């Protein structure tokens, strides 16, 4: 397995389009390798709000699709849930190579919660980034339980 990954990464770094894995199968550098990882990232929604701690590992409730608006996103969050204590929205997002995904709650009203999903590019100079996509768990804090409010997801790209 490690040899096959090395061949794929070497081909990608050298600009090749195909590589042969040890089993004889052909791998394209456009193929995505998906690995599962779990991280929790939160940021304060305003300077007056203290940084949130990690959401509890306890129970969670799935947010109904009708309460989620991710129409402006290319890759909408998956598995959107709210923790049973009502303090966090938790979801899965794809994070690759030199990216770090985080989220912050930017607005909360009686009818809507706006969560900004931030993709930070961490590459520096001519640094090569591995072509590995991981599914990470991201959370954003709430001031009050979600209830029937709609979650509006927005995206922001940043460079570190």
Short mmCIF file of N, CA and C in Angstrom, two decimals:
data_model
loop_
_atom_site.label_atom_id
_atom_site.label_comp_id
_atom_site.label_asym_id
_atom_site.label_seq_id
_atom_site.Cartn_x
_atom_site.Cartn_y
_atom_site.Cartn_z
N UNK A 1 0.82 -1.19 0.00
CA UNK A 1 0.00 0.00 0.00
C UNK A 1 0.86 1.25 0.00
N UNK A 2 1.90 1.27 0.88
CA UNK A 2 2.76 2.44 0.94
C UNK A 2 3.49 2.65 -0.38
N UNK A 3 3.90 1.54 -1.01
CA UNK A 3 4.59 1.66 -2.30
C UNK A 3 3.66 2.24 -3.36
N UNK A 4 2.39 1.83 -3.34
CA UNK A 4 1.43 2.36 -4.33
C UNK A 4 1.21 3.84 -4.11
N UNK A 5 1.11 4.27 -2.85
CA UNK A 5 0.94 5.70 -2.55
C UNK A 5 2.17 6.48 -2.99
N UNK A 6 3.37 5.92 -2.75
CA UNK A 6 4.60 6.59 -3.16
C UNK A 6 4.63 6.76 -4.66
N UNK A 7 4.23 5.72 -5.41
CA UNK A 7 4.23 5.80 -6.87
C UNK A 7 3.27 6.88 -7.34
N UNK A 8 2.07 6.93 -6.73
CA UNK A 8 1.09 7.94 -7.13
C UNK A 8 1.60 9.33 -6.81
N UNK A 9 2.14 9.51 -5.61
CA UNK A 9 2.64 10.83 -5.22
C UNK A 9 3.85 11.24 -6.06
N UNK A 10 4.72 10.27 -6.38
CA UNK A 10 5.88 10.57 -7.22
C UNK A 10 5.43 10.99 -8.61
N UNK A 11 4.46 10.28 -9.16
CA UNK A 11 3.95 10.62 -10.49
C UNK A 11 3.31 12.01 -10.47
N UNK A 12 2.59 12.31 -9.40
CA UNK A 12 1.95 13.62 -9.30
C UNK A 12 3.00 14.72 -9.19
N UNK A 13 4.04 14.48 -8.42
CA UNK A 13 5.08 15.49 -8.24
C UNK A 13 5.86 15.72 -9.52
N UNK A 14 6.00 14.69 -10.32
CA UNK A 14 6.77 14.80 -11.55
C UNK A 14 5.92 15.24 -12.73
N UNK A 15 4.64 15.44 -12.49
CA UNK A 15 3.77 15.91 -13.56
C UNK A 15 3.22 14.80 -14.42
N UNK A 16 3.45 13.55 -14.04
CA UNK A 16 2.92 12.43 -14.82
C UNK A 16 1.43 12.32 -14.64
N UNK A 17 0.78 11.58 -15.54
CA UNK A 17 -0.66 11.45 -15.41
C UNK A 17 -1.08 10.07 -14.97
N UNK A 18 -0.27 9.06 -15.17
CA UNK A 18 -0.63 7.72 -14.76
C UNK A 18 0.56 7.06 -14.08
N UNK A 19 0.27 6.17 -13.16
CA UNK A 19 1.30 5.39 -12.49
C UNK A 19 0.77 3.99 -12.33
N UNK A 20 1.66 3.02 -12.25
CA UNK A 20 1.25 1.64 -12.08
C UNK A 20 1.51 1.23 -10.66
N UNK A 21 0.48 0.74 -9.98
CA UNK A 21 0.63 0.27 -8.61
C UNK A 21 1.23 -1.11 -8.64
N UNK A 22 1.71 -1.57 -7.49
CA UNK A 22 2.34 -2.88 -7.40
C UNK A 22 1.45 -4.00 -7.87
N UNK A 23 0.15 -3.89 -7.81
CA UNK A 23 -0.75 -4.94 -8.22
C UNK A 23 -0.97 -4.95 -9.72
N UNK A 24 -0.36 -3.99 -10.43
CA UNK A 24 -0.52 -3.94 -11.87
C UNK A 24 -1.65 -3.04 -12.31
N UNK A 25 -2.43 -2.49 -11.38
CA UNK A 25 -3.53 -1.61 -11.76
C UNK A 25 -2.97 -0.22 -12.05
N UNK A 26 -3.65 0.50 -12.91
CA UNK A 26 -3.21 1.85 -13.28
C UNK A 26 -3.94 2.86 -12.41
N UNK A 27 -3.17 3.74 -11.80
CA UNK A 27 -3.74 4.79 -10.97
C UNK A 27 -3.52 6.11 -11.66
N UNK A 28 -4.54 6.92 -11.73
CA UNK A 28 -4.43 8.26 -12.30
C UNK A 28 -4.14 9.23 -11.18
N UNK A 29 -3.34 10.26 -11.46
CA UNK A 29 -3.06 11.25 -10.42
C UNK A 29 -4.30 12.05 -10.08
N UNK A 30 -5.35 11.91 -10.87
CA UNK A 30 -6.58 12.60 -10.52
C UNK A 30 -7.43 11.77 -9.57
N UNK A 31 -7.07 10.48 -9.34
CA UNK A 31 -7.78 9.65 -8.38
C UNK A 31 -7.58 10.23 -6.99
N UNK A 32 -8.61 10.19 -6.19
CA UNK A 32 -8.52 10.73 -4.84
C UNK A 32 -8.41 9.58 -3.86
N UNK A 33 -7.46 9.69 -2.96
CA UNK A 33 -7.32 8.73 -1.88
C UNK A 33 -8.01 9.36 -0.68
N UNK A 34 -8.96 8.65 -0.10
CA UNK A 34 -9.69 9.21 1.02
C UNK A 34 -9.31 8.48 2.30
N UNK A 35 -8.91 9.22 3.29
CA UNK A 35 -8.59 8.68 4.60
C UNK A 35 -9.48 9.39 5.61
N UNK A 36 -9.87 8.69 6.64
CA UNK A 36 -10.72 9.28 7.67
C UNK A 36 -9.84 9.85 8.77
N UNK A 37 -10.13 11.05 9.18
CA UNK A 37 -9.45 11.70 10.30
C UNK A 37 -10.50 12.52 11.03
N UNK A 38 -10.29 12.72 12.28
CA UNK A 38 -11.23 13.52 13.04
C UNK A 38 -10.48 14.64 13.73
N UNK A 39 -10.87 15.87 13.41
CA UNK A 39 -10.32 17.01 14.11
C UNK A 39 -11.47 17.92 14.44
N UNK A 40 -11.27 18.74 15.40
CA UNK A 40 -12.29 19.70 15.78
C UNK A 40 -11.64 21.07 15.78
N UNK A 41 -12.17 21.96 14.98
CA UNK A 41 -11.63 23.31 14.89
C UNK A 41 -12.76 24.29 15.13
N UNK A 42 -12.54 25.25 15.98
CA UNK A 42 -13.52 26.30 16.17
C UNK A 42 -12.81 27.62 16.28
N UNK A 43 -13.51 28.67 15.97
CA UNK A 43 -12.97 30.01 16.11
C UNK A 43 -14.06 30.88 16.69
N UNK A 44 -13.71 31.87 17.44
CA UNK A 44 -14.75 32.72 18.01
C UNK A 44 -15.47 33.50 16.93
N UNK A 45 -16.78 33.74 17.12
CA UNK A 45 -17.54 34.48 16.12
C UNK A 45 -17.36 35.98 16.27
N UNK A 46 -16.85 36.41 17.40
CA UNK A 46 -16.57 37.81 17.60
C UNK A 46 -15.50 37.93 18.67
N UNK A 47 -14.82 39.07 18.74
CA UNK A 47 -13.78 39.22 19.76
C UNK A 47 -14.30 39.07 21.18
N UNK A 48 -15.56 39.37 21.41
CA UNK A 48 -16.10 39.29 22.77
C UNK A 48 -16.46 37.86 23.16
N UNK A 49 -16.52 36.96 22.19
CA UNK A 49 -16.89 35.58 22.49
C UNK A 49 -15.62 34.77 22.73
N UNK A 50 -15.57 34.04 23.82
CA UNK A 50 -14.41 33.21 24.13
C UNK A 50 -14.32 32.06 23.15
N UNK A 51 -13.10 31.57 22.87
CA UNK A 51 -12.97 30.42 21.98
C UNK A 51 -13.75 29.25 22.53
N UNK A 52 -14.38 28.52 21.64
CA UNK A 52 -15.17 27.37 22.05
C UNK A 52 -14.26 26.18 22.31
N UNK A 53 -14.71 25.34 23.20
CA UNK A 53 -13.98 24.11 23.44
C UNK A 53 -14.53 23.05 22.50
N UNK A 54 -13.90 21.90 22.47
CA UNK A 54 -14.35 20.83 21.60
C UNK A 54 -15.76 20.40 22.00
N UNK A 55 -16.59 20.04 21.01
CA UNK A 55 -17.94 19.60 21.35
C UNK A 55 -17.90 18.30 22.14
N UNK A 56 -18.86 18.08 23.01
CA UNK A 56 -18.87 16.84 23.78
C UNK A 56 -19.05 15.64 22.88
N UNK A 57 -18.50 14.52 23.32
CA UNK A 57 -18.57 13.29 22.53
C UNK A 57 -19.92 12.61 22.68
N UNK A 58 -20.79 13.16 23.51
CA UNK A 58 -22.10 12.56 23.77
C UNK A 58 -23.00 12.55 22.55
N UNK A 59 -24.29 12.51 22.81
CA UNK A 59 -25.28 12.38 21.75
C UNK A 59 -25.37 13.59 20.85
N UNK A 60 -25.81 13.33 19.65
CA UNK A 60 -26.00 14.37 18.65
C UNK A 60 -27.27 14.08 17.88
N UNK A 61 -27.88 15.16 17.37
CA UNK A 61 -29.10 15.03 16.59
C UNK A 61 -28.83 15.55 15.18
N UNK A 62 -29.24 14.80 14.18
CA UNK A 62 -29.05 15.20 12.79
C UNK A 62 -29.98 16.37 12.47
N UNK A 63 -29.43 17.38 11.81
CA UNK A 63 -30.20 18.55 11.41
C UNK A 63 -30.94 18.19 10.12
N UNK A 64 -32.27 18.38 10.07
CA UNK A 64 -33.03 18.06 8.85
C UNK A 64 -32.54 18.88 7.65
N UNK A 65 -32.56 18.28 6.48
CA UNK A 65 -32.09 18.94 5.25
C UNK A 65 -32.80 20.27 5.01
N UNK A 66 -34.05 20.39 5.39
CA UNK A 66 -34.81 21.63 5.21
C UNK A 66 -34.32 22.79 6.05
N UNK A 67 -33.47 22.51 7.04
CA UNK A 67 -32.91 23.56 7.89
C UNK A 67 -31.49 23.93 7.48
N UNK A 68 -31.02 23.40 6.35
CA UNK A 68 -29.64 23.65 5.91
C UNK A 68 -29.67 24.35 4.55
N UNK A 69 -28.95 25.46 4.45
CA UNK A 69 -28.80 26.17 3.19
C UNK A 69 -27.31 26.27 2.89
N UNK A 70 -26.84 25.46 1.95
CA UNK A 70 -25.43 25.47 1.55
C UNK A 70 -25.34 25.71 0.05
N UNK A 71 -26.31 26.45 -0.48
CA UNK A 71 -26.41 26.64 -1.93
C UNK A 71 -25.20 27.34 -2.53
N UNK A 72 -24.48 28.14 -1.78
CA UNK A 72 -23.33 28.85 -2.31
C UNK A 72 -22.03 28.07 -2.23
N UNK A 73 -22.09 26.82 -1.81
CA UNK A 73 -20.86 26.05 -1.62
C UNK A 73 -20.70 25.01 -2.73
N UNK A 74 -19.46 24.83 -3.18
CA UNK A 74 -19.15 23.81 -4.18
C UNK A 74 -19.25 22.43 -3.54
N UNK A 75 -18.68 22.29 -2.34
CA UNK A 75 -18.72 21.02 -1.61
C UNK A 75 -19.41 21.27 -0.27
N UNK A 76 -20.74 21.11 -0.23
CA UNK A 76 -21.47 21.40 1.01
C UNK A 76 -21.08 20.45 2.14
N UNK A 77 -21.19 20.91 3.38
CA UNK A 77 -20.89 20.05 4.53
C UNK A 77 -21.81 18.83 4.54
N UNK A 78 -21.31 17.74 5.06
CA UNK A 78 -22.08 16.50 5.14
C UNK A 78 -22.30 16.14 6.61
N UNK A 79 -23.35 15.40 6.88
CA UNK A 79 -23.61 14.90 8.22
C UNK A 79 -23.77 16.00 9.25
N UNK A 80 -24.53 17.04 8.92
CA UNK A 80 -24.69 18.18 9.83
C UNK A 80 -25.53 17.74 11.04
N UNK A 81 -24.96 17.97 12.23
CA UNK A 81 -25.62 17.59 13.47
C UNK A 81 -25.49 18.72 14.48
N UNK A 82 -26.32 18.66 15.50
CA UNK A 82 -26.21 19.58 16.63
C UNK A 82 -26.01 18.71 17.86
N UNK A 83 -25.12 19.15 18.76
CA UNK A 83 -24.88 18.38 19.98
C UNK A 83 -26.10 18.45 20.88
N UNK A 84 -26.27 17.42 21.68
CA UNK A 84 -27.45 17.36 22.55
C UNK A 84 -27.52 18.51 23.54
N UNK A 85 -26.37 19.08 23.91
CA UNK A 85 -26.41 20.23 24.80
C UNK A 85 -26.74 21.52 24.05
N UNK A 86 -26.85 21.44 22.71
CA UNK A 86 -27.26 22.59 21.90
C UNK A 86 -26.20 23.65 21.69
N UNK A 87 -24.95 23.38 22.08
CA UNK A 87 -23.93 24.41 22.02
C UNK A 87 -23.07 24.39 20.76
N UNK A 88 -23.17 23.34 19.94
CA UNK A 88 -22.33 23.23 18.76
C UNK A 88 -23.08 22.65 17.57
N UNK A 89 -22.76 23.16 16.37
CA UNK A 89 -23.13 22.51 15.12
C UNK A 89 -21.88 21.77 14.69
N UNK A 90 -22.02 20.49 14.37
CA UNK A 90 -20.89 19.65 13.99
C UNK A 90 -21.17 19.09 12.60
N UNK A 91 -20.16 19.10 11.72
CA UNK A 91 -20.35 18.57 10.36
C UNK A 91 -19.03 18.03 9.83
N UNK A 92 -19.12 17.27 8.74
CA UNK A 92 -17.94 16.72 8.08
C UNK A 92 -17.62 17.54 6.84
N UNK A 93 -16.32 17.74 6.61
CA UNK A 93 -15.87 18.47 5.43
C UNK A 93 -14.64 17.79 4.87
N UNK A 94 -14.41 17.95 3.57
CA UNK A 94 -13.22 17.38 2.94
C UNK A 94 -12.07 18.36 3.04
N UNK A 95 -10.92 17.83 3.46
CA UNK A 95 -9.71 18.64 3.63
C UNK A 95 -8.60 17.90 2.90
N UNK A 96 -7.85 18.59 2.07
CA UNK A 96 -6.80 17.91 1.32
C UNK A 96 -5.43 18.50 1.60
N UNK A 97 -4.42 17.74 1.22
CA UNK A 97 -3.02 18.11 1.29
C UNK A 97 -2.65 19.30 2.14
N UNK A 98 -2.52 20.45 1.54
CA UNK A 98 -2.07 21.67 2.22
C UNK A 98 -3.24 22.56 2.59
N UNK A 99 -4.35 21.97 3.01
CA UNK A 99 -5.50 22.76 3.43
C UNK A 99 -5.82 22.46 4.89
N UNK A 100 -6.41 23.43 5.53
CA UNK A 100 -6.94 23.25 6.88
C UNK A 100 -8.35 23.84 6.87
N UNK A 101 -9.32 23.04 7.28
CA UNK A 101 -10.71 23.47 7.31
C UNK A 101 -11.08 23.84 8.75
N UNK A 102 -11.73 24.99 8.91
CA UNK A 102 -12.23 25.41 10.21
C UNK A 102 -13.58 26.10 9.97
N UNK A 103 -14.24 26.46 11.05
CA UNK A 103 -15.54 27.12 10.93
C UNK A 103 -15.72 28.12 12.05
N UNK A 104 -16.51 29.13 11.76
CA UNK A 104 -16.88 30.09 12.80
C UNK A 104 -18.31 30.53 12.57
N UNK A 105 -19.00 30.79 13.65
CA UNK A 105 -20.36 31.29 13.59
C UNK A 105 -20.25 32.81 13.43
N UNK A 106 -20.79 33.33 12.34
CA UNK A 106 -20.63 34.77 12.08
C UNK A 106 -21.87 35.58 12.41
N UNK A 107 -23.04 34.94 12.47
CA UNK A 107 -24.27 35.65 12.81
C UNK A 107 -25.29 34.66 13.36
N UNK A 108 -26.08 35.14 14.33
CA UNK A 108 -27.15 34.31 14.89
C UNK A 108 -28.36 35.20 15.16
N UNK A 109 -29.48 34.85 14.54
CA UNK A 109 -30.72 35.57 14.76
C UNK A 109 -31.76 34.57 15.26
N UNK A 110 -32.99 35.04 15.42
CA UNK A 110 -34.07 34.17 15.88
C UNK A 110 -34.46 33.14 14.83
N UNK A 111 -34.12 33.40 13.55
CA UNK A 111 -34.53 32.49 12.47
C UNK A 111 -33.36 31.84 11.73
N UNK A 112 -32.14 32.31 11.97
CA UNK A 112 -31.02 31.84 11.14
C UNK A 112 -29.69 31.88 11.89
N UNK A 113 -28.83 30.91 11.56
CA UNK A 113 -27.46 30.86 12.05
C UNK A 113 -26.57 30.83 10.81
N UNK A 114 -25.60 31.74 10.73
CA UNK A 114 -24.67 31.75 9.60
C UNK A 114 -23.33 31.21 10.06
N UNK A 115 -22.86 30.18 9.37
CA UNK A 115 -21.58 29.56 9.69
C UNK A 115 -20.66 29.70 8.48
N UNK A 116 -19.50 30.27 8.71
CA UNK A 116 -18.52 30.44 7.65
C UNK A 116 -17.53 29.27 7.73
N UNK A 117 -17.42 28.52 6.63
CA UNK A 117 -16.48 27.41 6.53
C UNK A 117 -15.23 27.96 5.87
N UNK A 118 -14.12 27.92 6.59
CA UNK A 118 -12.89 28.55 6.15
C UNK A 118 -11.89 27.50 5.68
N UNK A 119 -11.44 27.63 4.43
CA UNK A 119 -10.41 26.76 3.89
C UNK A 119 -9.12 27.57 3.84
N UNK A 120 -8.14 27.18 4.64
CA UNK A 120 -6.87 27.87 4.68
C UNK A 120 -5.82 27.06 3.95
N UNK A 121 -5.18 27.66 2.94
CA UNK A 121 -4.11 27.01 2.20
C UNK A 121 -2.83 27.21 3.00
N UNK A 122 -2.20 26.12 3.43
CA UNK A 122 -1.02 26.22 4.27
C UNK A 122 0.28 26.00 3.51
N UNK A 123 0.22 25.87 2.19
CA UNK A 123 1.45 25.65 1.42
C UNK A 123 2.31 26.91 1.45
N UNK A 124 3.61 26.69 1.36
CA UNK A 124 4.55 27.81 1.38
C UNK A 124 5.48 27.69 0.18
N UNK A 125 5.53 28.76 -0.62
CA UNK A 125 6.43 28.77 -1.78
C UNK A 125 6.09 27.67 -2.77
N UNK A 126 7.10 26.91 -3.14
CA UNK A 126 6.94 25.82 -4.10
C UNK A 126 6.71 24.48 -3.42
N UNK A 127 6.20 24.50 -2.21
CA UNK A 127 5.96 23.27 -1.45
C UNK A 127 4.98 22.37 -2.19
N UNK A 128 5.32 21.09 -2.29
CA UNK A 128 4.40 20.12 -2.89
C UNK A 128 3.39 19.69 -1.83
N UNK A 129 2.15 19.55 -2.24
CA UNK A 129 1.10 19.14 -1.32
C UNK A 129 0.63 17.75 -1.71
N UNK A 130 0.48 16.84 -0.74
CA UNK A 130 0.02 15.50 -1.06
C UNK A 130 -1.42 15.52 -1.59
N UNK A 131 -1.69 14.64 -2.51
CA UNK A 131 -3.02 14.56 -3.11
C UNK A 131 -3.88 13.59 -2.30
N UNK A 132 -4.04 13.87 -1.04
CA UNK A 132 -4.82 13.03 -0.14
C UNK A 132 -5.98 13.86 0.38
N UNK A 133 -7.17 13.31 0.32
CA UNK A 133 -8.35 13.99 0.84
C UNK A 133 -8.77 13.27 2.12
N UNK A 134 -8.93 14.05 3.17
CA UNK A 134 -9.38 13.50 4.45
C UNK A 134 -10.75 14.10 4.77
N UNK A 135 -11.58 13.31 5.41
CA UNK A 135 -12.85 13.83 5.91
C UNK A 135 -12.60 14.19 7.36
N UNK A 136 -12.78 15.47 7.68
CA UNK A 136 -12.54 15.94 9.04
C UNK A 136 -13.84 16.44 9.65
N UNK A 137 -13.92 16.35 10.95
CA UNK A 137 -15.09 16.84 11.66
C UNK A 137 -14.80 18.27 12.12
N UNK A 138 -15.71 19.16 11.82
CA UNK A 138 -15.56 20.58 12.13
C UNK A 138 -16.76 20.99 12.98
N UNK A 139 -16.53 21.93 13.89
CA UNK A 139 -17.65 22.39 14.71
C UNK A 139 -17.66 23.90 14.81
N UNK A 140 -18.82 24.44 15.06
CA UNK A 140 -19.01 25.88 15.24
C UNK A 140 -19.94 26.07 16.44
N UNK A 141 -19.62 27.02 17.31
CA UNK A 141 -20.42 27.22 18.52
C UNK A 141 -21.73 27.96 18.26
N UNK A 142 -22.70 27.70 19.12
CA UNK A 142 -23.99 28.41 19.08
C UNK A 142 -24.19 29.13 20.41
N UNK A 143 -24.84 30.29 20.35
CA UNK A 143 -25.17 31.02 21.57
C UNK A 143 -26.39 30.43 22.25
N UNK A 144 -27.27 29.82 21.46
CA UNK A 144 -28.50 29.21 21.98
C UNK A 144 -28.78 27.97 21.14
N UNK A 145 -29.57 27.03 21.66
CA UNK A 145 -29.88 25.84 20.88
C UNK A 145 -30.45 26.19 19.49
N UNK A 146 -30.16 25.35 18.51
CA UNK A 146 -30.56 25.61 17.13
C UNK A 146 -32.07 25.68 16.96
N UNK A 147 -32.79 24.76 17.57
CA UNK A 147 -34.25 24.73 17.42
C UNK A 147 -34.64 24.60 15.96
N UNK A 148 -35.52 25.51 15.49
CA UNK A 148 -35.99 25.45 14.10
C UNK A 148 -35.26 26.44 13.20
N UNK A 149 -34.22 27.08 13.72
CA UNK A 149 -33.47 28.04 12.90
C UNK A 149 -32.79 27.34 11.73
N UNK A 150 -32.63 28.08 10.64
CA UNK A 150 -31.93 27.58 9.45
C UNK A 150 -30.44 27.86 9.58
N UNK A 151 -29.63 26.89 9.16
CA UNK A 151 -28.18 27.09 9.13
C UNK A 151 -27.80 27.48 7.71
N UNK A 152 -27.15 28.63 7.55
CA UNK A 152 -26.66 29.08 6.25
C UNK A 152 -25.14 28.93 6.27
N UNK A 153 -24.64 28.06 5.39
CA UNK A 153 -23.20 27.85 5.29
C UNK A 153 -22.63 28.76 4.20
N UNK A 154 -21.52 29.40 4.50
CA UNK A 154 -20.80 30.23 3.54
C UNK A 154 -19.35 29.77 3.51
N UNK A 155 -18.63 30.12 2.42
CA UNK A 155 -17.24 29.71 2.34
C UNK A 155 -16.32 30.94 2.34
N UNK A 156 -15.11 30.71 2.81
CA UNK A 156 -14.06 31.72 2.79
C UNK A 156 -12.75 30.99 2.54
N UNK A 157 -11.96 31.46 1.59
CA UNK A 157 -10.65 30.90 1.34
C UNK A 157 -9.60 31.85 1.84
N UNK A 158 -8.60 31.31 2.51
CA UNK A 158 -7.53 32.13 3.05
C UNK A 158 -6.19 31.47 2.77
N UNK A 159 -5.13 32.24 2.84
CA UNK A 159 -3.78 31.71 2.66
C UNK A 159 -2.98 32.05 3.89
N UNK A 160 -2.33 31.05 4.44
CA UNK A 160 -1.56 31.25 5.67
C UNK A 160 -0.14 31.64 5.34
#
